[in-house]
PDB file of C-alpha atoms in Angstrom:
ATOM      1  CA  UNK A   1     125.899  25.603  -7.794  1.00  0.00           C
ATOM      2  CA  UNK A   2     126.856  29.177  -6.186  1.00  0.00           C
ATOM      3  CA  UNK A   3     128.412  28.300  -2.851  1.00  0.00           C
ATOM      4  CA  UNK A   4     127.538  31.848  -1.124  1.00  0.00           C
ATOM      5  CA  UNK A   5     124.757  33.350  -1.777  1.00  0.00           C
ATOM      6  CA  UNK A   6     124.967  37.247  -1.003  1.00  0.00           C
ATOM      7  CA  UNK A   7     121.911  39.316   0.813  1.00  0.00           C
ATOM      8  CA  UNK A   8     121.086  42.790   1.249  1.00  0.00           C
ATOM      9  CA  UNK A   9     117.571  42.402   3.273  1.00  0.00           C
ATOM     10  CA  UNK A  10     115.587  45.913   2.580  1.00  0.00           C
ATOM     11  CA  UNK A  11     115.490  46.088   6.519  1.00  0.00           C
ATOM     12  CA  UNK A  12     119.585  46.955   6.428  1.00  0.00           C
ATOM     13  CA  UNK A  13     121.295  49.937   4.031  1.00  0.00           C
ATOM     14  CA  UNK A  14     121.688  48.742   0.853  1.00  0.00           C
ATOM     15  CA  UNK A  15     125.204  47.874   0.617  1.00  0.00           C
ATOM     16  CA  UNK A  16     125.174  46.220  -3.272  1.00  0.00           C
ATOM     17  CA  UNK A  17     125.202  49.944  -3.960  1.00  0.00           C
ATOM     18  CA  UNK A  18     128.378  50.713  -2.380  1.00  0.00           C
ATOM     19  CA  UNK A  19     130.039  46.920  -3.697  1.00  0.00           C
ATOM     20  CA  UNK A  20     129.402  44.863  -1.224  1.00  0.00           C
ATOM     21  CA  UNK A  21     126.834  42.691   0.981  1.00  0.00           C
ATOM     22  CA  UNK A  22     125.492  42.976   4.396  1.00  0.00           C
ATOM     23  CA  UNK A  23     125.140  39.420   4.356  1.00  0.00           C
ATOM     24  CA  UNK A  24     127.262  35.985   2.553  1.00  0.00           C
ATOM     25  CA  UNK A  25     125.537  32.669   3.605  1.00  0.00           C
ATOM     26  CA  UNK A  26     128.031  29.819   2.948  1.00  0.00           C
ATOM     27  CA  UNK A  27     127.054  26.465   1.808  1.00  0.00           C
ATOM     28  CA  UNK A  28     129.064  23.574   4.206  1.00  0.00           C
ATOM     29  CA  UNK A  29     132.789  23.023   2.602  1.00  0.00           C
ATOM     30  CA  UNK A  30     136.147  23.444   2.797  1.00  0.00           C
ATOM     31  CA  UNK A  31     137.143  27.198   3.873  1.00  0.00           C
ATOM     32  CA  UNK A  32     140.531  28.907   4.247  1.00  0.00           C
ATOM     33  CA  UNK A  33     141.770  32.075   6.187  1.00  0.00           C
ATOM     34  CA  UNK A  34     143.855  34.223   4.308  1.00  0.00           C
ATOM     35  CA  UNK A  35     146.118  36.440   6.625  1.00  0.00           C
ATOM     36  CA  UNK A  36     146.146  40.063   6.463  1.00  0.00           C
ATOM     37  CA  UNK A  37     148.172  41.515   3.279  1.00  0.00           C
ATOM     38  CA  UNK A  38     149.671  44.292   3.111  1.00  0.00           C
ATOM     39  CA  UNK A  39     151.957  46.328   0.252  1.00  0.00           C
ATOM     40  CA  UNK A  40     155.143  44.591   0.583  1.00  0.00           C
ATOM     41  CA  UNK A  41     156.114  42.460  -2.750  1.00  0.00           C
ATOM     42  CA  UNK A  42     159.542  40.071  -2.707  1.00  0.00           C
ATOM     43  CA  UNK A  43     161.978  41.632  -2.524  1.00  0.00           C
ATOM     44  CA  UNK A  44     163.467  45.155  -0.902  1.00  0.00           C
ATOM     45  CA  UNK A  45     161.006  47.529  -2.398  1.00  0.00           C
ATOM     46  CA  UNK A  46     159.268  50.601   0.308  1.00  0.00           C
ATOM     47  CA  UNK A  47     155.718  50.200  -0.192  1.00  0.00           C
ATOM     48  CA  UNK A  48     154.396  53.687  -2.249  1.00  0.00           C
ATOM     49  CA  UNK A  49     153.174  56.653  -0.052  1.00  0.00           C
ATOM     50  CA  UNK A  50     150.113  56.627  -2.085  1.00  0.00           C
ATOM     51  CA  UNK A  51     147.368  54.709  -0.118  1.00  0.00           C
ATOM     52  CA  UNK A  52     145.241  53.898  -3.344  1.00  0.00           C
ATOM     53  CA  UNK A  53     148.816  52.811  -4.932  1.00  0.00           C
ATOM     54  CA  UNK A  54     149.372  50.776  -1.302  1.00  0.00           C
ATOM     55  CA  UNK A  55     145.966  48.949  -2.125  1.00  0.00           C
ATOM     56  CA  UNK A  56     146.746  48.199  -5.376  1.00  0.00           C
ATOM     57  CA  UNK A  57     149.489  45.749  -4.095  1.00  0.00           C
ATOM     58  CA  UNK A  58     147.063  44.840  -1.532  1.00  0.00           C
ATOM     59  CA  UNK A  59     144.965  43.606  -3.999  1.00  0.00           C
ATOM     60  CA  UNK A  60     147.238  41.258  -6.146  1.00  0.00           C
ATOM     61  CA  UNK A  61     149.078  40.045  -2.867  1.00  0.00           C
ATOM     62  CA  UNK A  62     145.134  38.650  -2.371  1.00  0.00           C
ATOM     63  CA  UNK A  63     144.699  37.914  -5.257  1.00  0.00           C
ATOM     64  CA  UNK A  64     148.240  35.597  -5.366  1.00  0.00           C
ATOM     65  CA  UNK A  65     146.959  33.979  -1.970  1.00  0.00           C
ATOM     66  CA  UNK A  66     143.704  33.047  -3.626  1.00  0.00           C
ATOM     67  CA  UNK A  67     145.161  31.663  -6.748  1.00  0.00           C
ATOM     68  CA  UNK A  68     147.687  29.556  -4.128  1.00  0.00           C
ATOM     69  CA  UNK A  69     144.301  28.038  -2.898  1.00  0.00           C
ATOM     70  CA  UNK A  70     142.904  27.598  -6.085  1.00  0.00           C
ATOM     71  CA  UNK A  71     140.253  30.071  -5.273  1.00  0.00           C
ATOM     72  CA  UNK A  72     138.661  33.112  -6.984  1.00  0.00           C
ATOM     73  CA  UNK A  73     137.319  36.828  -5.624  1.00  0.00           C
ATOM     74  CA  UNK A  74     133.825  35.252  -6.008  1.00  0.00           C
ATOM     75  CA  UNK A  75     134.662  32.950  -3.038  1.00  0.00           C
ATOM     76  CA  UNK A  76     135.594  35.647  -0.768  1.00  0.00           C
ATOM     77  CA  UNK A  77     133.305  35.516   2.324  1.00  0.00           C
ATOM     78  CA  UNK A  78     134.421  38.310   4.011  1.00  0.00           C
ATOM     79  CA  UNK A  79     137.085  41.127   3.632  1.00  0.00           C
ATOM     80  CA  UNK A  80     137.994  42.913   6.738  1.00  0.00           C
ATOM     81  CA  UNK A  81     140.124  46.257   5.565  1.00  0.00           C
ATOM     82  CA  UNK A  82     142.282  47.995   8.265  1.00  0.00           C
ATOM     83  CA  UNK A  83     143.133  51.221   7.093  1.00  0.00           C
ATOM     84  CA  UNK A  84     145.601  53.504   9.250  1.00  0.00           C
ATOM     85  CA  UNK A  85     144.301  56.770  10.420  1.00  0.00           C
ATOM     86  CA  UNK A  86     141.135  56.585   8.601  1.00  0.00           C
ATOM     87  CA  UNK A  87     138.847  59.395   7.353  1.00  0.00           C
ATOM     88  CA  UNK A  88     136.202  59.808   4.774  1.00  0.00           C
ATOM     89  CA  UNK A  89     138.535  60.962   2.096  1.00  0.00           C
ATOM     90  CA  UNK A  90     140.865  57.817   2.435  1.00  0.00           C
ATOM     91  CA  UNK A  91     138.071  56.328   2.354  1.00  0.00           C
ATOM     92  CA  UNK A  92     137.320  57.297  -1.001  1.00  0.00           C
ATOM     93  CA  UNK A  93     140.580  56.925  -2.517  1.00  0.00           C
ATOM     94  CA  UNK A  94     140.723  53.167  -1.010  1.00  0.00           C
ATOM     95  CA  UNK A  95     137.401  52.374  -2.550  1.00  0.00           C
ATOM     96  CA  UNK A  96     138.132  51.880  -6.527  1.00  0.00           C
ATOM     97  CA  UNK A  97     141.160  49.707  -5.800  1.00  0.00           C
ATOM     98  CA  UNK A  98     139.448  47.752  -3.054  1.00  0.00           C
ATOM     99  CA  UNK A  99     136.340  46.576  -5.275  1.00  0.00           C
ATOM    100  CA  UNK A 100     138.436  46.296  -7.998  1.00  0.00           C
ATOM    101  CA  UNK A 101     140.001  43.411  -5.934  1.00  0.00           C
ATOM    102  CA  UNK A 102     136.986  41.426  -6.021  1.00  0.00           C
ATOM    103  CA  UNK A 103     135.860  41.313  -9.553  1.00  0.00           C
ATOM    104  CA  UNK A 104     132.032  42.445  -9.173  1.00  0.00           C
ATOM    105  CA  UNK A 105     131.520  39.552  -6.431  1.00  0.00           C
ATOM    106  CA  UNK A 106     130.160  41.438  -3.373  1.00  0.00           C
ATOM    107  CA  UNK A 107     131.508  40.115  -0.359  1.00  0.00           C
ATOM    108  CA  UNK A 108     130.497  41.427   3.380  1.00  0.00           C
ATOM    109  CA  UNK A 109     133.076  44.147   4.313  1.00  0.00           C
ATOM    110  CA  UNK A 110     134.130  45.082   7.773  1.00  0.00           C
ATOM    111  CA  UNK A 111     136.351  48.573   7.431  1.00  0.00           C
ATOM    112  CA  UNK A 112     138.361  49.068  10.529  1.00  0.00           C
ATOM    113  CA  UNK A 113     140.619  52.755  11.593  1.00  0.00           C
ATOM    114  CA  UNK A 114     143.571  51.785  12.922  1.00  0.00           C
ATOM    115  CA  UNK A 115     146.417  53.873  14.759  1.00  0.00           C
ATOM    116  CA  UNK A 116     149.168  51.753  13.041  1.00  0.00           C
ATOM    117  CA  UNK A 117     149.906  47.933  11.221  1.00  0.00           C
ATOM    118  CA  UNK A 118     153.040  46.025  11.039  1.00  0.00           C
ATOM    119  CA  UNK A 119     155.754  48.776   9.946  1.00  0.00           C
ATOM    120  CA  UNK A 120     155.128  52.076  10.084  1.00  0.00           C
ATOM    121  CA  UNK A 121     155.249  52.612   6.245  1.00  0.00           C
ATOM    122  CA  UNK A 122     151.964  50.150   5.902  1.00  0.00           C
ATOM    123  CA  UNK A 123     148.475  52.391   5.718  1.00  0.00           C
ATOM    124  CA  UNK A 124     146.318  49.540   4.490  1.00  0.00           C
ATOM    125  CA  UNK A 125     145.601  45.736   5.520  1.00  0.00           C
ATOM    126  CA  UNK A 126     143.367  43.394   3.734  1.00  0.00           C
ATOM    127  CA  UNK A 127     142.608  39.999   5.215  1.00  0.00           C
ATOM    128  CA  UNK A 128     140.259  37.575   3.723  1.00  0.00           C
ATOM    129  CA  UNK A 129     137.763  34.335   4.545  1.00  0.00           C
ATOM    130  CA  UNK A 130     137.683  32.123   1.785  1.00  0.00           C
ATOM    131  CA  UNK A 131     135.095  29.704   1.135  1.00  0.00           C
ATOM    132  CA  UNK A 132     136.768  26.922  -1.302  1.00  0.00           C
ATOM    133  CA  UNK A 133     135.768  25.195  -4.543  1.00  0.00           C
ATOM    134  CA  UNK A 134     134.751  21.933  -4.316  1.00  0.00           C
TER     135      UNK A 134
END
């Protein structure tokens, strides 16, 4: 039984194109709220300049919160992306990392510009609602 079913209505852009849904409707169940992750790892390391290299951590610090809930990409709800000082060509360099995080699944997106996150070394933040097995 698929516990979200994704939509892209022909009355709103097609978003399946571009990897993810204008739409998740969630079946009643146990969810969880993953908070925003950014590209710090244990330990001392300076997160890499490189904002498609910054998302790349992004993406297995994610994907390590949903394995601690026992949960996959394909039960991702909704990703909301805050990327610092955002343009069309960051865009494009976050994109291949960012879908990458979700396996094909095609959960709603929210991209949001930001001025600045946490530290001033951080460019992306990914934060993620989780709808969980049964």
């Amino acid at each position: 039984m698929n516990l979200i079913s994704r939509l892209n209505p022909p009355t709103l852009p097609n978003a399946a194109d571009l990897g993810y849904s204008q739409i998740s409707v969630v079946e009643p169940g146990r969810m969880a709220y993953v908070s925003g992750q950014v590209a710090s790892r244990p330990g001392d390391e300076a997160a890499p300049e490189s904002l498609a290299e910054q998302m790349r951590i992004v993406a297995l610090n994610a994907k390590a919160a949903l394995d601690a809930v026992g949960a996959s990409p394909h039960h991702v709800v909704i990703a909301r992306v805050y990327v610092v000082a955002l343009t069309p060509e960051r865009l494009q360099a976050l994109m291949p990392p960012f879908l990458a995080t979700f396996e094909g699944a095609q959960p709603c997106v929210t991209g949001i510009g930001v001025a600045a996150l946490a530290a001033p070394d951080l460019q992306v933040e990914l934060e993620l609602v989780v709808r969980l097995p049964d």
